[in-house]
Short mmCIF file of C-alpha atoms and ligand atoms in Angstrom, two decimals:
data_model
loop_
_atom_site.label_atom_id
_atom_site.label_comp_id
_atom_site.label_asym_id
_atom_site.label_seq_id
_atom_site.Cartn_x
_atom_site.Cartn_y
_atom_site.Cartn_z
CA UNK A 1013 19.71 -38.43 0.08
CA UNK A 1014 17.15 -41.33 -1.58
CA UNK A 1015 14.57 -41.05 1.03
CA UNK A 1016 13.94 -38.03 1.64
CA UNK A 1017 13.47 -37.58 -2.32
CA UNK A 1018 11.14 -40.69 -2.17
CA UNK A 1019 9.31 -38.93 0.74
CA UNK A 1020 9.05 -35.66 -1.12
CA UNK A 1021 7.20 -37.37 -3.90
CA UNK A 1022 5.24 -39.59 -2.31
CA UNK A 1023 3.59 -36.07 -0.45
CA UNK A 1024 3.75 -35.27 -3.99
CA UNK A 1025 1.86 -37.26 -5.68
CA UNK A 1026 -0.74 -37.99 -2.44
CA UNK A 1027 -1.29 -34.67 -2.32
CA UNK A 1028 -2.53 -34.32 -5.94
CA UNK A 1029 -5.21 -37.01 -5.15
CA UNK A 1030 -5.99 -36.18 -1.44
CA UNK A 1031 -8.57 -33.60 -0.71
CA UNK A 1032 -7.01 -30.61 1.45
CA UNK A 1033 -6.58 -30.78 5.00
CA UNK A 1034 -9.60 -28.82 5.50
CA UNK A 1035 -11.52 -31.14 3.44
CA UNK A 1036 -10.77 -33.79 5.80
CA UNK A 1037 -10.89 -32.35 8.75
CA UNK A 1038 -14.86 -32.02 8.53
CA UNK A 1039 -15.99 -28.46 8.94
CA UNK A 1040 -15.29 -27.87 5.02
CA UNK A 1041 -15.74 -30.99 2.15
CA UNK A 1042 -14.56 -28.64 -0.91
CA UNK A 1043 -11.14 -29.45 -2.71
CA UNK A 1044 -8.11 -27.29 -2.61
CA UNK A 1045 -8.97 -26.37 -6.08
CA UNK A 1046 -12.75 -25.51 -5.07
CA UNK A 1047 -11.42 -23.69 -2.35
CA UNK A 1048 -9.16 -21.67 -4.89
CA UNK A 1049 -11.69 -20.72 -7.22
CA UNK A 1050 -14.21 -19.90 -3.77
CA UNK A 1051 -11.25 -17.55 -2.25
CA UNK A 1052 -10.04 -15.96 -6.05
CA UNK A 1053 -11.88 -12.29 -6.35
CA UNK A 1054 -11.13 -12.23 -2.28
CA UNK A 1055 -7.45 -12.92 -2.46
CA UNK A 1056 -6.83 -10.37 -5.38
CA UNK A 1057 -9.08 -7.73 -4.13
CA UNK A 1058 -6.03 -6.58 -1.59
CA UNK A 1059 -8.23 -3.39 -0.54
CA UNK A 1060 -11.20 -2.96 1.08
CA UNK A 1061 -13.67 -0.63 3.36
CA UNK A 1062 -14.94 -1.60 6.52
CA UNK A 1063 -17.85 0.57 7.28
CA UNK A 1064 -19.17 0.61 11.63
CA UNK A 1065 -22.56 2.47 11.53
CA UNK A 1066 -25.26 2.36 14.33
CA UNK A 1067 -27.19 3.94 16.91
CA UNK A 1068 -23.83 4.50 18.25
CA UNK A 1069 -23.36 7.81 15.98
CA UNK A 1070 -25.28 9.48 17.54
CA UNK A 1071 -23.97 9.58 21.01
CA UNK A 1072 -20.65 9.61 18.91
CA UNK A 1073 -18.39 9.02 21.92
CA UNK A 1074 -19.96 11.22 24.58
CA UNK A 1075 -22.72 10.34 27.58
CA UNK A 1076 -24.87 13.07 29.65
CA UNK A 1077 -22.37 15.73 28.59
CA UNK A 1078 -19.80 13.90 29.25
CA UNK A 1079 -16.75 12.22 27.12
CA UNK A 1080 -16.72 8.92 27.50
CA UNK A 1081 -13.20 7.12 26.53
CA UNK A 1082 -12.71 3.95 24.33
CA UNK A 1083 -13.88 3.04 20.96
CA UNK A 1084 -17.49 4.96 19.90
CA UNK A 1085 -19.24 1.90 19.28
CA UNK A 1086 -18.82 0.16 22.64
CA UNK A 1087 -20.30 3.13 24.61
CA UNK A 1088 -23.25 1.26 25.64
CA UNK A 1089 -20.70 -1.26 27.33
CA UNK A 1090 -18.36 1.89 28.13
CA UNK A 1091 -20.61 3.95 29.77
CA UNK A 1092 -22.91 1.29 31.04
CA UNK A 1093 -26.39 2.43 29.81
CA UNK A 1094 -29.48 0.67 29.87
CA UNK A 1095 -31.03 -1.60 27.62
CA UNK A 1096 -34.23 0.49 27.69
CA UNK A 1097 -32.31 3.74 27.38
CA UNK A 1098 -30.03 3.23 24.75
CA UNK A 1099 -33.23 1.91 23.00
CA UNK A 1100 -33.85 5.52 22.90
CA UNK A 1101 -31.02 6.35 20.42
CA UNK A 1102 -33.17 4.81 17.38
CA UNK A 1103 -36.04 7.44 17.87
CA UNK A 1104 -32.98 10.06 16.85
CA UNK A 1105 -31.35 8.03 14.44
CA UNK A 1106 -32.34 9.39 10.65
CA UNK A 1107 -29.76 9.53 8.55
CA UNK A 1108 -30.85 11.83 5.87
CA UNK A 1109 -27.93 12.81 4.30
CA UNK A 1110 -27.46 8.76 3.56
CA UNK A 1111 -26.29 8.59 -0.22
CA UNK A 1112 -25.10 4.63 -1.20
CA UNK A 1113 -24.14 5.65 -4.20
CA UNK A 1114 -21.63 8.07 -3.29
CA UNK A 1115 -20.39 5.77 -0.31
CA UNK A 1116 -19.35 2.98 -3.37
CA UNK A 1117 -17.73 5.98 -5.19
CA UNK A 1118 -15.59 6.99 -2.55
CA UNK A 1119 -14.66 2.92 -1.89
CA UNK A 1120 -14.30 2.17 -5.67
CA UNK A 1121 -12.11 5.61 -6.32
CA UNK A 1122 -9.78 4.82 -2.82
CA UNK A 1123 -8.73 1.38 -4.92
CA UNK A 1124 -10.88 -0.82 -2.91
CA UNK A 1125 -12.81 -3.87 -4.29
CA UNK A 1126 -14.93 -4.57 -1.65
CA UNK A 1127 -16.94 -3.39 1.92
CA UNK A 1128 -17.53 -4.89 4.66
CA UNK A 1129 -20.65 -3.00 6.74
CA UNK A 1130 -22.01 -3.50 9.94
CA UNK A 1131 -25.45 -5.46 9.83
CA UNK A 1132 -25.71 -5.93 13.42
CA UNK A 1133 -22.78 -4.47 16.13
CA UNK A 1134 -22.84 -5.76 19.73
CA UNK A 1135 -25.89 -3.92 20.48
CA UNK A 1136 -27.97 -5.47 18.69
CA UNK A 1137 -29.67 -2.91 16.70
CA UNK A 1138 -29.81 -4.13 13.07
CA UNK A 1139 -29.42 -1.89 10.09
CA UNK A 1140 -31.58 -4.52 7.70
CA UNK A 1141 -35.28 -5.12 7.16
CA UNK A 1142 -36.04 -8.43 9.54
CA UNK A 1143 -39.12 -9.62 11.07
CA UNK A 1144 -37.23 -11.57 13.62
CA UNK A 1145 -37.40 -7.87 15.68
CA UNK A 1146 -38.58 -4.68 15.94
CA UNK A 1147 -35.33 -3.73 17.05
CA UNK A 1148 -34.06 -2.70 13.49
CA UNK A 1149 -33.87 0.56 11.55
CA UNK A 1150 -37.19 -0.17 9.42
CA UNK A 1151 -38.94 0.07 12.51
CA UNK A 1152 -37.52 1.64 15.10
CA UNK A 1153 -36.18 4.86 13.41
CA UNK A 1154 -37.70 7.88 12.25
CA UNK A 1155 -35.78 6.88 8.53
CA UNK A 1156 -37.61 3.89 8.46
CA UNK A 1157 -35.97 2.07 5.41
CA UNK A 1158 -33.54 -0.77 4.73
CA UNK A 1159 -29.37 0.58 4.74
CA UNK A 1160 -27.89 -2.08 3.56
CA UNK A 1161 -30.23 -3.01 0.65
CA UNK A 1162 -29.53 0.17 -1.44
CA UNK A 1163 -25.75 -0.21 -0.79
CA UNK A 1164 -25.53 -3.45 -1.53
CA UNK A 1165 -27.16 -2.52 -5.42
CA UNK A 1166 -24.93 0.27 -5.60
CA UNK A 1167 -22.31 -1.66 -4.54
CA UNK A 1168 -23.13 -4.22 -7.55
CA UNK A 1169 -23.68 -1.62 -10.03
CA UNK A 1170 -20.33 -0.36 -9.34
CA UNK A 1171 -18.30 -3.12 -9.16
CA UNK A 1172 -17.77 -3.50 -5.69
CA UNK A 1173 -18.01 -6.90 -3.47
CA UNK A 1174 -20.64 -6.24 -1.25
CA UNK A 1175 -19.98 -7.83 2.24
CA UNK A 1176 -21.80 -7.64 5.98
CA UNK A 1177 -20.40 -8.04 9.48
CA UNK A 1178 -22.76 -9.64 11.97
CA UNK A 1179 -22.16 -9.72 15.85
CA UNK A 1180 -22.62 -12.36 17.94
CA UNK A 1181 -22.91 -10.84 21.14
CA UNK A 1182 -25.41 -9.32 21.65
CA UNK A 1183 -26.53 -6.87 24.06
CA UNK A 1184 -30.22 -6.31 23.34
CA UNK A 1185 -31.13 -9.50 22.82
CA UNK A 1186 -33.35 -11.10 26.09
CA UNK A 1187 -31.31 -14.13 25.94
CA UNK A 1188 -28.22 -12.53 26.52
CA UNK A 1189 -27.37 -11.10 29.91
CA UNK A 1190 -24.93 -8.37 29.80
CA UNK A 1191 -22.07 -8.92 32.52
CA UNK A 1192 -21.15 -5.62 33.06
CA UNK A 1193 -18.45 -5.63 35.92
CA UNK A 1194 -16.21 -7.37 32.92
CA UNK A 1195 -14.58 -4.57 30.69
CA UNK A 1196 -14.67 -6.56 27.30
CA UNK A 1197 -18.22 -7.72 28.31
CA UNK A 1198 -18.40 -11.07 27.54
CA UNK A 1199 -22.38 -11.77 27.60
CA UNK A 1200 -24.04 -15.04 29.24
CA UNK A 1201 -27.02 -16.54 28.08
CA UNK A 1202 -30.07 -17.02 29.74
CA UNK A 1203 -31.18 -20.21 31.67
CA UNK A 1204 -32.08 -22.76 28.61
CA UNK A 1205 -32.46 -19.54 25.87
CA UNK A 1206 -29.62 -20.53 23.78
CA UNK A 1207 -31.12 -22.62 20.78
CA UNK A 1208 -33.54 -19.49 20.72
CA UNK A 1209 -30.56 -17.17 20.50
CA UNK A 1210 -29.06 -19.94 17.93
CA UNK A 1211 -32.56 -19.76 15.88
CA UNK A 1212 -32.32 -16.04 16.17
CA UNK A 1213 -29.10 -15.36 14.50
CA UNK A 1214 -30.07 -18.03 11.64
CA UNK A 1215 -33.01 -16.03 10.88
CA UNK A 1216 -31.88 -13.15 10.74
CA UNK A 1217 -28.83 -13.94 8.37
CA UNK A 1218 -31.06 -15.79 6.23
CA UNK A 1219 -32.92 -12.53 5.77
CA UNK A 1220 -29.55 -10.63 5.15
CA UNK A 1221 -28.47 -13.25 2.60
CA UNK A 1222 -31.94 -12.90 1.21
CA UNK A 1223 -32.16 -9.10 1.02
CA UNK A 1224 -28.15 -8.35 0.01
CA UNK A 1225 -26.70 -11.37 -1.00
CA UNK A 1226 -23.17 -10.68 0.81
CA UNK A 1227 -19.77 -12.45 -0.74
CA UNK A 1228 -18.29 -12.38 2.70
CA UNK A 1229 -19.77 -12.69 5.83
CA UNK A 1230 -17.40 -11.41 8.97
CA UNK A 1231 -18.44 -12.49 12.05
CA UNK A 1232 -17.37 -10.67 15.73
CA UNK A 1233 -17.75 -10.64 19.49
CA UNK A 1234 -17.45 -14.64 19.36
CA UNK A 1235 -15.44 -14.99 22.78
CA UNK A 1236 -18.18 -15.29 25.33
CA UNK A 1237 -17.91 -18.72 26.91
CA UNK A 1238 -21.43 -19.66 25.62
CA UNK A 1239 -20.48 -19.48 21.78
CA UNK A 1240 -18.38 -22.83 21.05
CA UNK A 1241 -16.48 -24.02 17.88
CA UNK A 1242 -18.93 -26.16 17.00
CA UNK A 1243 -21.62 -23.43 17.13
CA UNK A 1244 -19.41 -21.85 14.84
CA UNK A 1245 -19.31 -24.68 12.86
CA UNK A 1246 -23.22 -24.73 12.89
CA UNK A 1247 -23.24 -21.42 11.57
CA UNK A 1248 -20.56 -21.90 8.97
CA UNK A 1249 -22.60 -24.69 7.26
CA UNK A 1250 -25.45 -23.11 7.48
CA UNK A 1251 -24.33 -19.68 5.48
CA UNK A 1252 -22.18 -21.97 3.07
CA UNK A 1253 -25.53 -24.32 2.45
CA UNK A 1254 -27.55 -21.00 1.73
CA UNK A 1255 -24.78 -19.84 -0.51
CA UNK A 1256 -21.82 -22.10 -1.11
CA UNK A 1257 -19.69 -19.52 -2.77
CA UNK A 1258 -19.78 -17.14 0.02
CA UNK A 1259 -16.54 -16.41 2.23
CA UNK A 1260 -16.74 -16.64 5.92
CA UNK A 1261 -13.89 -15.11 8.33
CA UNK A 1262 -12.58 -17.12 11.21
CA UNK A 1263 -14.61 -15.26 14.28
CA UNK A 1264 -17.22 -17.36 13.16
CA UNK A 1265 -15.50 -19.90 15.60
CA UNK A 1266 -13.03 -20.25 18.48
CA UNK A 1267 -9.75 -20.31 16.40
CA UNK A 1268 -8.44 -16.22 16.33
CA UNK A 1269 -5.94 -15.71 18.77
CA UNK A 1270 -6.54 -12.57 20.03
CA UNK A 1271 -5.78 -9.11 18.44
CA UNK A 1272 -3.55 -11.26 16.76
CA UNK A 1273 -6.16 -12.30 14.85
CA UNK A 1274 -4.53 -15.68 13.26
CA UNK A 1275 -6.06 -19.17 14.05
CA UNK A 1276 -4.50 -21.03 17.47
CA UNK A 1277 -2.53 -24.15 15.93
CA UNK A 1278 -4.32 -26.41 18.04
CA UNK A 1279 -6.79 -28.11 15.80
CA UNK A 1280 -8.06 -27.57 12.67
CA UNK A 1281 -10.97 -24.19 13.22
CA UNK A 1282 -13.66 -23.29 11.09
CA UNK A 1283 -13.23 -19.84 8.89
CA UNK A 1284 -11.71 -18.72 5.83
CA UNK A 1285 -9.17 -16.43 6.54
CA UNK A 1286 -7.54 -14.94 9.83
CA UNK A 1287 -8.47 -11.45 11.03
CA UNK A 1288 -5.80 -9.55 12.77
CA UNK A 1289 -7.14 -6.61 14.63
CA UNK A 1290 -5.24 -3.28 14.46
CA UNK A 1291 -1.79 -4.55 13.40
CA UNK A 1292 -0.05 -6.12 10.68
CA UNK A 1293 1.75 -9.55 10.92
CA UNK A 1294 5.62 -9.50 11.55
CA UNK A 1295 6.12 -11.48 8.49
CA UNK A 1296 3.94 -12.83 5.82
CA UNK A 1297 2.75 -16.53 6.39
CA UNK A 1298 2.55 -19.06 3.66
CA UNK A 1299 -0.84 -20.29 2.78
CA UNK A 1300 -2.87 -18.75 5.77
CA UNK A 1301 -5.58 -16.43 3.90
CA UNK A 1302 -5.71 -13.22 6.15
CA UNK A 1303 -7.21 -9.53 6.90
CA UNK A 1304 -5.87 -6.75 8.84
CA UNK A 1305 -8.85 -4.56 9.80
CA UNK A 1306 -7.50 -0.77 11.19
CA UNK A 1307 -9.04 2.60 11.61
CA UNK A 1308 -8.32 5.46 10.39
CA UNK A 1309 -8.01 7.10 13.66
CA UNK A 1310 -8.98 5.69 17.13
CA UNK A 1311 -12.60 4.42 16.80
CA UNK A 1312 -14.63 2.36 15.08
CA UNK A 1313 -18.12 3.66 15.08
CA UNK A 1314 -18.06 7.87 14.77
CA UNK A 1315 -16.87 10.08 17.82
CA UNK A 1316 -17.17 13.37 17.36
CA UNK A 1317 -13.68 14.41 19.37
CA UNK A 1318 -11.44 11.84 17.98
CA UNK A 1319 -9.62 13.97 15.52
CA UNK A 1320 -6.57 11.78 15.45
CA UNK A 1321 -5.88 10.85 11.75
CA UNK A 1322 -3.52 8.29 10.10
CA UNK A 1323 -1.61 10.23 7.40
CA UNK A 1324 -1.87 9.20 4.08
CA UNK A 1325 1.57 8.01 3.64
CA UNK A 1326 1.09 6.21 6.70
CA UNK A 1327 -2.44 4.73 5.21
CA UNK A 1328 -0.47 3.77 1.49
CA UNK A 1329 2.45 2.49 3.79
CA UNK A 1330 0.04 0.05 5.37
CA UNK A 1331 -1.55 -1.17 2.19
CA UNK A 1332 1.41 -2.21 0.91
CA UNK A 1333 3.19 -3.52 3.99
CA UNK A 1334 0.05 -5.99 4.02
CA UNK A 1335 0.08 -6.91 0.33
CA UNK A 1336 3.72 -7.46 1.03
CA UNK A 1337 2.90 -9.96 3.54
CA UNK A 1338 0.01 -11.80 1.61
CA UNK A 1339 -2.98 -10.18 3.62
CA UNK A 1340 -5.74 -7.60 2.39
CA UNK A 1341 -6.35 -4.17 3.97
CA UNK A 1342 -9.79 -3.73 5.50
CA UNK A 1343 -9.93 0.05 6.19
CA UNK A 1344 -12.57 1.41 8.35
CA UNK A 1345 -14.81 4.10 8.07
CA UNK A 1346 -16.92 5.60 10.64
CA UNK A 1347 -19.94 7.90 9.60
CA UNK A 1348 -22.28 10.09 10.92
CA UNK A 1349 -26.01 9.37 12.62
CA UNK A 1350 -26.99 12.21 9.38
CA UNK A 1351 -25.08 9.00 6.80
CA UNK A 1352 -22.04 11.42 6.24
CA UNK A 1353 -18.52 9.87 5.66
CA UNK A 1354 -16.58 12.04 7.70
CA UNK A 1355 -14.51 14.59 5.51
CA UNK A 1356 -10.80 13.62 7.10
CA UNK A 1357 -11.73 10.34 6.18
CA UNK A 1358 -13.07 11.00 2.49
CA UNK A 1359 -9.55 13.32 2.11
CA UNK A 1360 -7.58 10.34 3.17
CA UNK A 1361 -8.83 7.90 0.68
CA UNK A 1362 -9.06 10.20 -2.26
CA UNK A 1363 -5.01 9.88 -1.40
CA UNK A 1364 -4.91 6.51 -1.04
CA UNK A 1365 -6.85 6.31 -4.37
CA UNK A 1366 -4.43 8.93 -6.21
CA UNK A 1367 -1.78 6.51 -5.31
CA UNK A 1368 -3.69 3.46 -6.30
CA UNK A 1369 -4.16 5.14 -9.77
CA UNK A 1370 -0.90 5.04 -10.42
CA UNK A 1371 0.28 2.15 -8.80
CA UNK A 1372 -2.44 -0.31 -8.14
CA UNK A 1373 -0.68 -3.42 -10.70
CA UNK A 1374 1.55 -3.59 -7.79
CA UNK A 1375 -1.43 -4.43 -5.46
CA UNK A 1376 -4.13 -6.65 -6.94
CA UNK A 1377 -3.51 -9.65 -7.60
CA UNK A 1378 -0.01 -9.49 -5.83
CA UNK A 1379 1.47 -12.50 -4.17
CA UNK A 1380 3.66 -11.51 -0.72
CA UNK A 1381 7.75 -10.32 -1.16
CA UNK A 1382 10.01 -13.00 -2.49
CA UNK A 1383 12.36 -10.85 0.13
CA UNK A 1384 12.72 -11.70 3.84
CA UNK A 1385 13.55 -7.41 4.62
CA UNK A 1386 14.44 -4.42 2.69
CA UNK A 1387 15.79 -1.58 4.21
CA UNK A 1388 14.46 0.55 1.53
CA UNK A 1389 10.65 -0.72 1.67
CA UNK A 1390 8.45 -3.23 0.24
CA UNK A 1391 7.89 -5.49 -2.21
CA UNK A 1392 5.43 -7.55 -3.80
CA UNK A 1393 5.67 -9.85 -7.01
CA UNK A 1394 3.43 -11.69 -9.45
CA UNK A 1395 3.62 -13.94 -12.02
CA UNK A 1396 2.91 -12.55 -15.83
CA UNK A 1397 2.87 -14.40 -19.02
CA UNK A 1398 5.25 -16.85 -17.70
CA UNK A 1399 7.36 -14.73 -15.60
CA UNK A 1400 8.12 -12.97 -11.96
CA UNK A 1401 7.49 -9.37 -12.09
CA UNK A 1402 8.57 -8.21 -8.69
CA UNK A 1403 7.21 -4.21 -7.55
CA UNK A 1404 10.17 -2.62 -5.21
CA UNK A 1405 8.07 -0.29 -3.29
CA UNK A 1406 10.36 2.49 -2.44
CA UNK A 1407 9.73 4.03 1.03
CA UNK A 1408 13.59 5.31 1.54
CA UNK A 1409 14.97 7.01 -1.14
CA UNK A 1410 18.55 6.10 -1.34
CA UNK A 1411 20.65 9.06 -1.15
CA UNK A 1412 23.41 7.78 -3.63
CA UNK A 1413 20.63 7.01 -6.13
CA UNK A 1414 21.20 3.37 -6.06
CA UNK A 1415 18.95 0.70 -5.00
CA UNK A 1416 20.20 -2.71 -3.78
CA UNK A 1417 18.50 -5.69 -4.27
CA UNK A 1418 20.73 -8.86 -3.12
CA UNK A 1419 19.24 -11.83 -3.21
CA UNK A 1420 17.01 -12.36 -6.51
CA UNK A 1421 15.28 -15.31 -7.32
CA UNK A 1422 16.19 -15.49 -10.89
CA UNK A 1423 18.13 -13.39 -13.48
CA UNK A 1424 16.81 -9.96 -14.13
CA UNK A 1425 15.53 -8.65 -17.68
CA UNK A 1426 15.25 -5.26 -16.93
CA UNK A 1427 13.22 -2.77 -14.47
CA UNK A 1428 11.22 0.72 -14.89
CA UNK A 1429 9.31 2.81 -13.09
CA UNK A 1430 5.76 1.87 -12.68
CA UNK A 1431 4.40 5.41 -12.88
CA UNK A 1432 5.46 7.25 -16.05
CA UNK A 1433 7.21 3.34 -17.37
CA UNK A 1434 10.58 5.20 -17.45
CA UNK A 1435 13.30 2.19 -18.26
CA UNK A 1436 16.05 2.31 -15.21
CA UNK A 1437 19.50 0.57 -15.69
CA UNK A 1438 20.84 -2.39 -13.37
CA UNK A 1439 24.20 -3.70 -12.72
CA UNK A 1440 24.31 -7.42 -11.22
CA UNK A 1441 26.36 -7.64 -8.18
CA UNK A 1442 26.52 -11.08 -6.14
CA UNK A 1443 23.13 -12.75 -6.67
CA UNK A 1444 20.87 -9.61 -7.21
CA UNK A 1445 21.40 -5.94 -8.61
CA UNK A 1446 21.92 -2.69 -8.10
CA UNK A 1447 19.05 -0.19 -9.98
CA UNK A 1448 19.91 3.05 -10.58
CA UNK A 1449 17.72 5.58 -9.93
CA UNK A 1450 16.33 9.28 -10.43
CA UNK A 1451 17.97 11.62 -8.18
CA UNK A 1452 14.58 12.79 -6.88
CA UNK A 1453 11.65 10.23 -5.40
CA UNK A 1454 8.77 10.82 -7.65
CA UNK A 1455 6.43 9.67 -5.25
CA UNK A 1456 7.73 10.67 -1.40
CA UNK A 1457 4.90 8.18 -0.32
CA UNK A 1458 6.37 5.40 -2.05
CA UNK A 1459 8.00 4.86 -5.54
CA UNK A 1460 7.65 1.53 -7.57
CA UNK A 1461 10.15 0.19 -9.44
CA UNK A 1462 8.81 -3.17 -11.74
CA UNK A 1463 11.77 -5.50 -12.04
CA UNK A 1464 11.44 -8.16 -14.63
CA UNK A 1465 13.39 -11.45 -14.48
CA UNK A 1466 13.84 -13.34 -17.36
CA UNK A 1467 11.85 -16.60 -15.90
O1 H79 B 1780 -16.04 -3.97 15.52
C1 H79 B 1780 -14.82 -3.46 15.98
C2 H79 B 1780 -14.75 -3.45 17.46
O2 H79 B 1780 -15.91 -2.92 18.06
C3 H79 B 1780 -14.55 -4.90 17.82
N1 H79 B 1780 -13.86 -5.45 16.67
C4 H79 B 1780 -13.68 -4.41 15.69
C5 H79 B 1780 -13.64 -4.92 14.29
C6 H79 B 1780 -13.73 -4.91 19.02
N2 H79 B 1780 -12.61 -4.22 19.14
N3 H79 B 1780 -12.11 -4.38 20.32
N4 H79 B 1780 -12.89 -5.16 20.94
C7 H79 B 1780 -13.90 -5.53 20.18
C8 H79 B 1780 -12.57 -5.47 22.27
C9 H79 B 1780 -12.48 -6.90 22.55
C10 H79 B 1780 -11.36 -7.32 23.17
C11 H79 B 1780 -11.27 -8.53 23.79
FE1 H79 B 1780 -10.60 -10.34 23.41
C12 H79 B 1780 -12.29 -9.47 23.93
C13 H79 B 1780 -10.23 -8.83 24.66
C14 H79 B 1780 -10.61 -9.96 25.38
C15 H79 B 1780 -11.91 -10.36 24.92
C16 H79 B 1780 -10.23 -10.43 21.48
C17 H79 B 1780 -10.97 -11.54 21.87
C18 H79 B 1780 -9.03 -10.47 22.20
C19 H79 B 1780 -9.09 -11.60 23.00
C20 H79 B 1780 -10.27 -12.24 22.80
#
């Protein structure tokens, strides 16, 4: 038994004067405790809104009459249009109805702390003022003004982290050729024309940094063969040299394993936190910084015909499965070529946010379930003024009224209702309780019960 103890605190102790693994590995110097303080508002945020907005609203998922299947902002790829056509789209793009302001209301009242919109999808058209082409909304559209510029104040005046996604592949761009026979379209580049493209995306997020000053900068369409690791880790430098607090997700590079999202275990890849895509880990993973990004029904970027909501509860369920797990929640909205949040969309997070009134100590700030399952629902815990709080999220009202919760890491001190603070009485049975509750669920979506321990 003597080694191992020895072993134990010699990792200890090295581990308090060792940089982190990350630190040594190359593509990131900071400290654990730099890295901490860098990843803090991010890691307690829990909620946020991914917004897809292009040219691609105004097709909104049909061609020449014609629906064309898949996700609304691939339909160039999808329905294989021209360069020169689809160029077309920005002379009908004028989003009048555009309001910032009320976009950061919506976000802020839903519960979320930050947004994460579209600066540049894989076509290429840019929704930013940049000289590096005429291929942007300031001068190609009829609207002729900056998007992101206003939303990123509005997003600062309300309290919200304002954050871009940035494509790099790139189907407008000359030195990109679009391989079309390949359904995911992975893009080659042009005989010698890749330090240009390189140059290109530089620029143009130095002008994005410049204009908005984004917190987080998530990166996409990083899997054509051109775009290596250490391109990624190019890039990565670059953004955290222009702004060293900013937060940088793991698409940047070659690491996410598929719709899976999570970094290959291979070697050490550059990026700040994993980005599963459309689904939610089996189980939470300790340490690994991570982001499930979902819709709200089957597309991305607007379509007109896709009328196929998530339900509320099924929108609040996902929230706190992922906070339950130790990931965030990036929710997507898709509006309209006019700038309209689509009302199923708007009804859905007023829900979420009617919950999140109520409820939202559970979420922020939140570490993931001290519980390996519940049969019952979710839970999430924290540490205040000393002590574990733990939030029983109650998805399955138990018939019999009574709750079981084996397996406790400490003795409880008591447990109420989050909503309403009504005081509920335990009984301690074999390592964990039993809380009694109402007969009736006051929330059918999901109750919380806050169980104190007494450490
Ligand atoms: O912006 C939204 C979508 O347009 C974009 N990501 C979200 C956030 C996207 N969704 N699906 N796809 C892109 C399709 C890409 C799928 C794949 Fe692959 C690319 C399959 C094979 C190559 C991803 C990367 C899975 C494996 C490698």
């Amino acid at each position: 038994m003597r080694l191992p103890v020895i072993a134990v605190a010699l990792v200890l102790a090295l581990s308090l004067v060792l940089p982190s693994r990350a630190a040594e590995s190359g593509w990131n110097r900071e400290t654990k405790a730099e890295r901490n303080a860098r990843m803090e508002w991010w890691r307690d945020a829990r909620f946020g809104m991914f917004i897809h907005w292009g040219l691609y609203a105004v097709p909104a998922g049909a061609w020449n009459g014609k629906e064309v299947p898949g996700i609304g902002e691939w339909i160039m790829n999808s329905a294989n249009i021209p360069v020169d056509e689809y160029e077309k789209l920005a002379g009908k793009f004028n989003p009048v109805k555009y309001d910032p302001a009320q976009w950061a209301r919506i976000a802020k009242d839903a519960g979320m702390k930050y947004l994460v919109i579209t600066s540049k999808h894989h076509d290429g058209f840019c929704l930013f003022a940049t000289d590096t082409t005429k291929y942007d909304v300031v001068d190609a559209t009829p609207y002729g003004e900056d998007l992101l510029k206003p939303l990123a104040e509005e997003c600062r005046k309300q309290g919200i982290k304002f954050c871009t996604y940035y494509s790099i592949m790139d189907w407008h761009h000359p030195a990109q050729d679009r391989a079309n026979e390949k359904q995911y379209n992975p893009t080659r580049i042009r005989e010698g024309r890749k330090q240009q493209y390189m140059t290109y995306m530089k620029e143009q997020l130095k002008d994005l940094l410049e204009s908005c000053n984004p917190e987080v900068l998530w990166f996409d369409g990083e899997w054509p063969d051109w775009y290596t690791e250490q391109d990624g880790r190019e890039i990565y430098a670059y953004l955290r040299e222009l702004k060293p607090e900013i937060i940088v997700n793991n698409r940047v590079g070659k690491g996410r394993q598929g719709m899976e999202g999570l970094n290959k275990a291979d070697q050490d890849y550059v990026g700040d936190f994993g980005t599963p895509e459309q689904q939610i880990p089996a189980t939470g993973l300790a340490g690994v910084d991570w982001e499930s990004c979902m819709t709200m029904n089957d597309t991305w970027g607007y379509k007109g015909q896709d009328r196929n909501w998530k339900s509320a509860e099924t929108l609040i369920r996902n929230l706190i499965d992922i906070a339950s797990k130790g990931g965030n929640y990036l929710l997507n909205v898709g509006p309209t070529a006019e700038g309209e949040i689509p009302a199923p969309s708007v009804e859905r997070l007023a829900a979420v946010g009617r919950w999140m009134q109520a409820n939202s100590e559970s979420i922020y700030g939140a570490q993931a379930s001290p519980f390996e399952k519940s049969p019952w629902g979710r839970s999430t815990q924290k540490r205040i003024d000393g002590k574990t709080r733990i939030y029983l999220h109650v998805f399955e009202w138990p018939k019999d009224g009574k709750l079981p919760v084996p397996g406790l890491p400490g003795a409880p001190a008591g447990a109420r209702l989050l909503a309403g603070g009504k005081a509920l009485s335990l009984t301690v049975q074999d390592g964990g309780v039993v809380i009694a509750l109402p007969s009736e669920s006051p929330d059918k979506i999901a109750t919380v019960v806050a169980l104190d321990l007494q450490r």
